[in-house]
């Protein structure tokens, strides 16, 4: 296991220390991997650490070769795993609930907005379907969904999904948008249209946040994540596909339109 740098409380003794165990890169087994839930909770907790309500430690675990102490403590459980005062929370729903109810400041991240919750549902499933089927109509399904998000952002004219302050929905959506950008382009040459100006403006604002940039996996890790899924246990195919391990990590954060602040 290896530790990742994270926002801290500058050593204040009266704030709880929270540890988040996340999946490591499937390329080097040390840097951040491309697990969407890991990045989502990393972002939630990083924002709280920036507010100095907690001290955050992030640990990466290579799930291809998990260390003995991880196996002893967590058996076959996969990250994300949240540890708060020695208590390990192992399931995604329980992690989210724990952040909201038990971690100082967490409640403020979890705003109630049914329209936004519905709006960002199934974004990832449509990406997966597009990558699996590689058919034009599957691209159109994802494109239509992204247009709805773009139109929502345009109508509200706010930096983020529910206002000018980031919330849990942004921590959920933005990692998925990054996967759409990187994996969509690589596998099926899918790109978010420049005409979706509100969505690009939203992504621009998210790219300015340390909570996103510090938690974001490299492009190569996102690509390799889907290559391994497509290989489905075919060891020979895995080896052929893993040329990303020879590349210097890159991070796609460019914006194809001019952003007026």
Coordinates of C-alpha atoms in Angstrom, one line a residue:
X1 CA 0.0 0.0 0.0
X2 CA 1.2 3.5 -0.6
X3 CA 0.0 6.9 0.7
X4 CA -1.2 9.7 -1.5
X5 CA -0.9 13.3 -0.6
X6 CA -4.1 14.9 0.5
X7 CA -5.4 18.1 2.0
X8 CA -4.8 18.2 5.7
X9 CA -5.9 20.2 8.7
X10 CA -2.4 21.6 9.4
X11 CA -1.9 19.3 12.3
X12 CA -4.9 20.5 14.3
X13 CA -5.5 18.1 17.2
X14 CA -9.2 18.6 17.5
X15 CA -10.2 17.3 14.0
X16 CA -10.7 13.6 13.2
X17 CA -8.3 11.8 11.0
X18 CA -10.1 10.0 8.2
X19 CA -8.4 7.4 6.0
X20 CA -9.7 6.5 2.6
X21 CA -8.3 3.4 0.9
X22 CA -8.6 3.5 -2.9
X23 CA -7.7 1.2 -5.7
X24 CA -4.2 1.8 -7.1
X25 CA -3.4 2.1 -10.8
X26 CA -3.6 -1.2 -12.7
X27 CA -0.4 0.0 -14.5
X28 CA 2.1 0.7 -11.7
X29 CA 0.2 -0.5 -8.6
X30 CA 1.0 2.7 -6.7
X31 CA -0.6 5.9 -8.1
X32 CA -4.4 6.5 -8.1
X33 CA -6.5 4.1 -10.1
X34 CA -9.5 4.8 -12.3
X35 CA -12.2 3.7 -9.8
X36 CA -15.1 6.1 -10.1
X37 CA -16.4 5.6 -6.6
X38 CA -12.9 6.0 -5.1
X39 CA -12.5 9.4 -6.8
X40 CA -16.0 10.5 -5.8
X41 CA -15.4 9.9 -2.1
X42 CA -11.8 11.2 -2.4
X43 CA -13.3 14.5 -3.7
X44 CA -15.9 14.6 -1.0
X45 CA -13.3 14.2 1.8
X46 CA -10.7 16.4 0.2
X47 CA -13.3 19.3 0.2
X48 CA -13.9 18.7 3.9
X49 CA -10.1 18.6 4.6
X50 CA -9.7 21.9 2.8
X51 CA -12.3 23.3 5.2
X52 CA -10.2 21.9 8.1
X53 CA -13.1 19.8 9.5
X54 CA -11.0 16.7 9.1
X55 CA -7.5 15.5 8.4
X56 CA -7.4 13.2 5.4
X57 CA -5.0 10.4 4.6
X58 CA -5.5 8.5 1.2
X59 CA -3.9 5.1 0.8
X60 CA -3.7 3.3 -2.5
X61 CA -3.9 -0.5 -2.7
X62 CA -2.8 -2.7 -5.6
X63 CA -5.7 -5.1 -5.9
X64 CA -3.8 -7.3 -8.3
X65 CA -1.3 -7.9 -5.5
X66 CA -3.0 -6.8 -2.2
X67 CA -0.5 -6.8 0.7
X68 CA -1.0 -9.3 3.6
X69 CA -2.2 -6.7 6.1
X70 CA -5.0 -5.6 3.7
X71 CA -6.1 -9.2 3.2
X72 CA -6.0 -9.9 6.9
X73 CA -8.1 -6.8 7.7
X74 CA -10.5 -6.7 4.7
X75 CA -10.4 -10.2 3.1
X76 CA -11.8 -9.9 -0.4
X77 CA -13.4 -6.5 0.0
X78 CA -12.5 -4.0 -2.7
X79 CA -11.9 -0.3 -2.1
X80 CA -13.1 2.3 -1.5
X81 CA -12.9 1.7 2.2
X82 CA -13.3 4.5 4.7
X83 CA -11.7 4.3 8.1
X84 CA -12.9 6.7 10.9
X85 CA -11.5 6.2 14.4
X86 CA -10.7 2.6 13.7
X87 CA -14.1 1.9 12.3
X88 CA -14.0 0.6 8.7
X89 CA -16.9 1.3 6.4
X90 CA -16.9 -1.1 3.4
X91 CA -19.9 -0.5 1.2
X92 CA -20.4 2.5 -1.1
X93 CA -23.9 3.4 0.2
X94 CA -22.6 3.1 3.8
X95 CA -19.6 5.3 3.0
X96 CA -21.8 8.0 1.5
X97 CA -24.1 7.8 4.5
X98 CA -21.2 8.0 6.9
X99 CA -19.7 11.0 5.3
X100 CA -23.1 12.8 5.4
X101 CA -24.1 11.9 8.9
X102 CA -20.9 11.3 10.9
X103 CA -18.0 13.4 9.4
X104 CA -17.9 17.0 10.4
X105 CA -19.1 19.2 7.6
X106 CA -20.2 16.3 5.5
X107 CA -23.9 17.1 5.8
X108 CA -23.4 20.4 3.9
X109 CA -22.1 18.5 0.8
X110 CA -25.2 16.4 0.5
X111 CA -27.8 18.8 -0.8
X112 CA -31.3 17.6 -1.7
X113 CA -32.2 18.1 -5.4
X114 CA -34.3 15.4 -7.0
X115 CA -34.1 17.0 -10.4
X116 CA -30.3 16.9 -10.4
X117 CA -30.1 13.4 -8.9
X118 CA -32.3 12.2 -11.8
X119 CA -30.4 14.2 -14.3
X120 CA -27.0 12.6 -13.7
X121 CA -28.4 9.1 -13.3
X122 CA -27.3 6.5 -15.9
X123 CA -24.6 8.7 -17.4
X124 CA -22.0 6.0 -16.7
X125 CA -24.2 3.2 -17.8
X126 CA -24.6 4.9 -21.2
X127 CA -20.8 5.3 -21.5
X128 CA -20.4 1.6 -20.8
X129 CA -23.0 0.7 -23.3
X130 CA -21.4 2.9 -25.9
X131 CA -18.0 1.3 -25.3
X132 CA -19.5 -2.2 -25.4
X133 CA -21.7 -1.9 -28.4
X134 CA -19.7 0.6 -30.4
X135 CA -22.8 1.6 -32.4
X136 CA -23.8 5.1 -33.5
X137 CA -27.1 5.0 -31.8
X138 CA -25.4 4.2 -28.5
X139 CA -23.3 7.3 -29.0
X140 CA -26.4 9.3 -29.6
X141 CA -28.0 8.1 -26.4
X142 CA -25.0 9.4 -24.3
X143 CA -25.0 12.6 -26.4
X144 CA -28.6 13.2 -25.6
X145 CA -28.0 12.7 -21.9
X146 CA -25.1 15.1 -21.9
X147 CA -27.3 17.7 -23.8
X148 CA -29.8 17.5 -20.9
X149 CA -27.0 18.2 -18.4
X150 CA -25.8 21.1 -20.6
X151 CA -29.2 22.6 -20.9
X152 CA -29.7 22.3 -17.1
X153 CA -26.4 24.2 -16.5
X154 CA -27.3 26.8 -19.1
X155 CA -30.7 27.4 -17.5
X156 CA -29.3 27.8 -14.0
X157 CA -26.3 29.8 -15.0
X158 CA -24.3 28.6 -12.0
X159 CA -20.8 27.3 -11.7
X160 CA -21.9 23.9 -10.5
X161 CA -24.9 21.6 -10.7
X162 CA -26.9 23.1 -7.8
X163 CA -25.4 26.5 -7.4
X164 CA -22.0 28.3 -7.1
X165 CA -20.8 25.9 -4.4
X166 CA -19.7 22.4 -5.2
X167 CA -21.8 19.5 -3.7
X168 CA -22.0 15.7 -3.7
X169 CA -23.6 15.7 -7.2
X170 CA -20.6 17.4 -8.7
X171 CA -18.2 14.9 -7.0
X172 CA -20.3 12.1 -8.6
X173 CA -20.7 13.6 -12.1
X174 CA -17.3 15.0 -12.9
X175 CA -15.2 11.8 -12.6
X176 CA -17.7 10.2 -15.0
X177 CA -17.4 13.1 -17.4
X178 CA -13.6 12.6 -17.3
X179 CA -14.0 8.9 -18.2
X180 CA -16.3 10.0 -21.1
X181 CA -13.7 12.4 -22.4
X182 CA -10.8 10.0 -22.2
X183 CA -12.2 6.6 -22.8
X184 CA -14.9 7.8 -25.2
X185 CA -12.2 9.5 -27.4
X186 CA -9.8 6.6 -27.2
X187 CA -12.2 3.7 -28.0
X188 CA -14.9 5.1 -30.2
X189 CA -13.7 8.6 -31.1
X190 CA -16.5 10.2 -29.1
X191 CA -16.1 13.8 -28.1
X192 CA -18.4 16.2 -26.2
X193 CA -19.5 18.8 -28.8
X194 CA -18.1 22.3 -28.5
X195 CA -21.7 23.5 -28.8
X196 CA -22.3 22.3 -25.3
X197 CA -20.8 25.5 -23.9
X198 CA -22.5 25.3 -20.5
X199 CA -21.1 21.8 -19.9
X200 CA -17.6 22.8 -21.0
X201 CA -17.8 25.9 -18.7
X202 CA -18.8 23.6 -15.9
X203 CA -15.9 21.2 -16.6
X204 CA -13.5 24.2 -16.7
X205 CA -14.6 25.3 -13.2
X206 CA -14.2 21.7 -12.0
X207 CA -10.7 21.5 -13.4
X208 CA -9.7 24.5 -11.3
X209 CA -10.4 22.6 -8.1
X210 CA -7.7 20.8 -6.2
X211 CA -10.3 18.3 -5.1
X212 CA -10.6 17.2 -8.7
X213 CA -7.0 17.4 -9.9
X214 CA -5.6 15.7 -6.8
X215 CA -8.0 12.8 -7.1
X216 CA -8.0 12.4 -10.9
X217 CA -6.4 9.3 -12.4
X218 CA -4.1 9.6 -15.3
X219 CA -5.5 9.2 -18.8
X220 CA -3.5 6.0 -19.2
X221 CA -5.1 4.5 -16.1
X222 CA -8.6 5.3 -17.4
X223 CA -7.8 3.7 -20.7
X224 CA -6.2 0.7 -19.2
X225 CA -9.2 0.3 -16.8
X226 CA -11.5 -0.3 -19.8
X227 CA -9.0 -2.4 -21.7
X228 CA -8.9 -4.8 -18.8
X229 CA -12.7 -4.9 -18.6
X230 CA -12.8 -5.7 -22.4
X231 CA -10.1 -8.4 -22.1
X232 CA -12.3 -10.2 -19.5
X233 CA -9.5 -12.4 -18.1
X234 CA -7.8 -13.0 -21.4
X235 CA -4.2 -12.8 -20.1
X236 CA -2.6 -12.7 -23.6
X237 CA -4.9 -9.8 -24.7
X238 CA -4.1 -8.0 -21.4
X239 CA -0.4 -8.0 -22.1
X240 CA -0.9 -6.8 -25.7
X241 CA -3.1 -4.0 -24.6
X242 CA -1.0 -2.7 -21.7
X243 CA 1.4 -0.4 -23.6
X244 CA 0.1 2.5 -21.5
X245 CA 2.6 1.3 -18.8
X246 CA 5.4 2.6 -21.0
X247 CA 3.9 6.1 -21.2
X248 CA 4.4 9.1 -19.0
X249 CA 1.1 9.8 -17.2
X250 CA -0.9 12.6 -18.8
X251 CA -4.1 14.3 -17.6
X252 CA -6.6 15.7 -20.1
X253 CA -7.9 19.0 -18.7
X254 CA -8.0 21.2 -21.8
X255 CA -11.1 23.1 -22.8
X256 CA -11.9 23.5 -26.5
X257 CA -13.8 26.8 -26.1
X258 CA -13.0 30.2 -24.7
X259 CA -14.3 30.6 -21.1
X260 CA -15.5 34.1 -20.1
X261 CA -15.2 34.4 -16.3

